Coordinates of C-alpha atoms in Angstrom, one line a residue:
M1 CA 4.9 -18.5 1.9
F2 CA 4.6 -18.1 -1.9
F3 CA 6.3 -14.6 -1.8
E4 CA 9.5 -16.0 -0.3
N5 CA 10.8 -16.9 -3.8
H6 CA 10.3 -13.4 -5.1
I7 CA 11.4 -11.0 -2.4
L8 CA 14.4 -8.9 -1.4
Q9 CA 14.5 -7.8 2.2
L10 CA 14.7 -4.1 2.8
N11 CA 14.1 -4.0 6.5
D12 CA 13.2 -7.0 8.5
S13 CA 12.2 -5.3 11.7
P14 CA 8.4 -5.5 12.0
C15 CA 6.3 -2.5 12.7
Q16 CA 5.3 -1.9 16.3
G17 CA 2.4 0.3 15.4
E18 CA -1.1 -0.7 14.5
T19 CA -1.9 1.0 11.2
C20 CA -0.3 2.2 8.0
G21 CA -1.4 5.4 6.3
F22 CA 0.2 4.8 2.9
Q23 CA -2.5 5.9 0.5
G24 CA -5.1 6.0 3.3
V25 CA -4.8 2.4 4.3
T26 CA -6.0 1.6 7.9
E27 CA -6.3 -2.2 7.9
E28 CA -5.2 -2.6 11.5
K29 CA -5.5 -6.3 11.8
F30 CA -3.8 -6.9 8.5
M31 CA -1.0 -4.5 9.2
L32 CA 0.1 -5.5 12.7
N33 CA 3.6 -7.0 12.5
R34 CA 3.1 -8.0 8.9
K35 CA 5.5 -7.7 6.0
L36 CA 4.3 -5.5 3.1
Y37 CA 5.3 -6.3 -0.4
F38 CA 6.2 -3.4 -2.7
T39 CA 7.2 -3.1 -6.3
Q40 CA 10.0 -0.7 -7.1
R41 CA 7.5 1.8 -8.3
G42 CA 5.4 1.5 -5.1
L43 CA 8.4 1.8 -2.8
A44 CA 9.6 4.9 -4.7
K45 CA 6.1 6.4 -4.2
L46 CA 6.2 5.6 -0.5
H47 CA 9.6 7.4 -0.3
Q48 CA 8.1 10.4 -2.2
D49 CA 5.1 10.5 0.1
I50 CA 7.4 10.5 3.2
E51 CA 9.5 13.4 1.7
K52 CA 6.4 15.4 1.0
L53 CA 5.0 14.8 4.5
E54 CA 8.3 15.7 6.1
G55 CA 8.4 18.9 4.1
K56 CA 4.8 19.8 5.1
L57 CA 5.5 19.0 8.8
R58 CA 8.6 21.3 8.7
E59 CA 6.5 24.1 7.1
L60 CA 3.8 23.8 9.7
Q61 CA 6.3 23.7 12.6
L62 CA 7.9 26.9 11.3
Q63 CA 4.4 28.6 11.4
T64 CA 3.9 27.9 15.1
T65 CA 5.9 30.8 16.4
E66 CA 4.3 33.2 14.0
V67 CA 0.8 32.0 14.8
A68 CA 1.4 32.0 18.5
E69 CA 2.6 35.6 18.4
T70 CA -0.3 36.7 16.1
G71 CA -2.9 35.3 18.5
G72 CA -1.5 36.8 21.6
D73 CA 0.9 35.6 24.3
Q74 CA -1.5 33.1 25.7
W75 CA -1.4 29.9 23.6
H76 CA -4.5 28.5 25.3
D77 CA -6.8 31.1 23.9
N78 CA -5.5 31.0 20.4
P79 CA -7.7 29.2 17.9
G80 CA -5.2 29.7 15.1
Y81 CA -2.5 28.0 17.1
D82 CA -4.9 25.2 18.2
S83 CA -5.8 24.5 14.5
L84 CA -2.1 24.5 13.6
V85 CA -1.3 22.0 16.3
I86 CA -4.2 19.7 15.1
D87 CA -2.7 19.9 11.6
I88 CA 0.8 19.1 12.8
R89 CA -0.5 16.1 14.8
G90 CA -2.4 14.8 11.7
I91 CA 0.7 15.1 9.5
D92 CA 2.9 13.6 12.2
R93 CA 0.5 10.6 12.4
R94 CA 0.5 10.1 8.6
L95 CA 4.3 10.4 8.6
S96 CA 4.5 7.8 11.4
D97 CA 2.2 5.5 9.5
A98 CA 4.3 5.8 6.3
H99 CA 7.5 5.1 8.3
Q100 CA 5.8 2.0 9.7
C101 CA 5.0 0.8 6.2
L102 CA 8.6 1.4 5.2
N103 CA 9.8 -0.6 8.2
Q104 CA 7.7 -3.5 7.0
A105 CA 8.6 -3.1 3.3
I106 CA 9.9 -6.0 1.2
L107 CA 10.9 -5.2 -2.4
V108 CA 9.5 -7.8 -4.8
K109 CA 11.6 -9.2 -7.6
L110 CA 9.9 -9.7 -11.0
P111 CA 9.0 -13.4 -11.1
I112 CA 11.1 -15.4 -13.6
N113 CA 8.7 -18.3 -13.8
L114 CA 5.3 -17.1 -14.9
D115 CA 3.4 -20.3 -14.0
K116 CA 1.8 -18.8 -10.9
V117 CA 0.0 -15.6 -10.2
A118 CA 2.4 -13.3 -8.2
I119 CA 3.1 -9.6 -7.8
G120 CA 4.4 -8.2 -11.0
V121 CA 2.4 -10.4 -13.4
R122 CA -0.5 -9.7 -15.7
V123 CA -3.3 -12.2 -15.4
K124 CA -6.3 -12.8 -17.6
I125 CA -9.2 -14.2 -15.7
F126 CA -12.8 -15.2 -16.4
Q127 CA -15.3 -14.1 -13.8
D128 CA -19.0 -13.5 -13.9
G129 CA -19.2 -14.2 -17.6
E130 CA -16.4 -11.7 -18.5
E131 CA -12.8 -11.9 -19.3
T132 CA -10.6 -9.3 -17.5
I133 CA -6.9 -8.6 -17.6
L134 CA -5.4 -7.4 -14.3
E135 CA -1.9 -6.6 -13.2
I136 CA -1.1 -7.7 -9.7
V137 CA 0.9 -4.9 -7.9
G138 CA 2.4 -4.2 -4.6
F139 CA 0.9 -2.8 -1.4
G140 CA -0.9 0.5 -1.8
E141 CA -0.6 0.5 -5.6
S142 CA -4.1 -0.5 -6.5
D143 CA -5.7 1.5 -9.3
P144 CA -8.9 -0.2 -10.5
D145 CA -9.2 2.3 -13.4
Q146 CA -5.9 1.0 -14.7
D147 CA -6.8 -2.7 -13.9
M148 CA -4.1 -2.7 -11.2
L149 CA -4.9 -4.6 -8.0
A150 CA -2.7 -4.8 -5.0
Y151 CA -1.9 -8.4 -3.9
N152 CA -3.8 -7.9 -0.6
T153 CA -7.1 -7.0 -2.3
P154 CA -9.9 -9.6 -2.0
L155 CA -9.8 -10.6 -5.7
A156 CA -6.0 -10.7 -5.9
S157 CA -5.7 -12.6 -2.7
L158 CA -8.0 -15.3 -4.1
I159 CA -5.8 -15.9 -7.2
M160 CA -2.3 -15.4 -5.7
G161 CA -0.2 -18.5 -6.1
R162 CA -2.6 -20.1 -8.6
G163 CA -1.7 -21.4 -12.0
K164 CA -3.1 -21.1 -15.5
G165 CA -6.3 -23.2 -15.9
E166 CA -7.1 -23.3 -12.2
V167 CA -10.5 -22.4 -11.0
V168 CA -10.9 -20.8 -7.6
S169 CA -14.0 -19.8 -5.7
G170 CA -14.5 -17.5 -2.8
I171 CA -16.4 -14.6 -1.4
I172 CA -15.8 -11.1 -2.7
V173 CA -17.9 -8.2 -1.5
D174 CA -20.3 -10.6 0.3
R175 CA -20.9 -12.5 -2.9
Q176 CA -19.8 -16.0 -3.8
T177 CA -17.8 -15.9 -7.1
E178 CA -15.8 -18.3 -9.2
I179 CA -12.7 -17.2 -11.1
K180 CA -10.8 -19.1 -13.8
I181 CA -7.2 -18.2 -14.6
L182 CA -6.9 -18.1 -18.4
E183 CA -3.4 -16.6 -18.9
I184 CA -0.4 -15.4 -16.9
S185 CA 2.2 -13.0 -18.5
K186 CA 4.8 -10.5 -17.5
G187 CA 3.3 -7.4 -16.1
G188 CA 4.2 -3.8 -17.0
G189 CA 5.2 -2.9 -13.4
E190 CA 8.6 -2.1 -12.2
C191 CA 9.7 -4.9 -10.0
S192 CA 13.4 -5.3 -9.5

């Protein structure tokens, strides 16, 4: 695999779950037992998200006794308690998904050789009559407004591992497209 030259293992145990909730991602087939490539910035964000979710879960769990007492002694007739339990389950699932992503995480090193499109590079492409500069980033870091695309997005997947001057064609959003790679340079991301 192209990534093998640019990675640093964090945890090699594959996820046993089926989804990953990092930034709302639910790509079940993509996620199952796959490694997820992160930049340092993306991995730090994942850790922050986990900390926030753990804090929110603790906060909700502390409310259960109060809500149970407020609604009466019978928990089965307590809509406030039922709502709180649903919230706890949702946070718990998101936390589980984030931990699954962390278990699959591989920290990407900044590529030294900039002759191929990889995570951590900036690439200038020509597509549909327009030149565009994109930064290829790690899992869950896509931000189209900042021209940052995660390596597993359809466009980035098409150009990963390709060199300057190469032309690649494929289907993106149910439409055939042709992309020429014009330049590859160091990205502004924070790979290790």
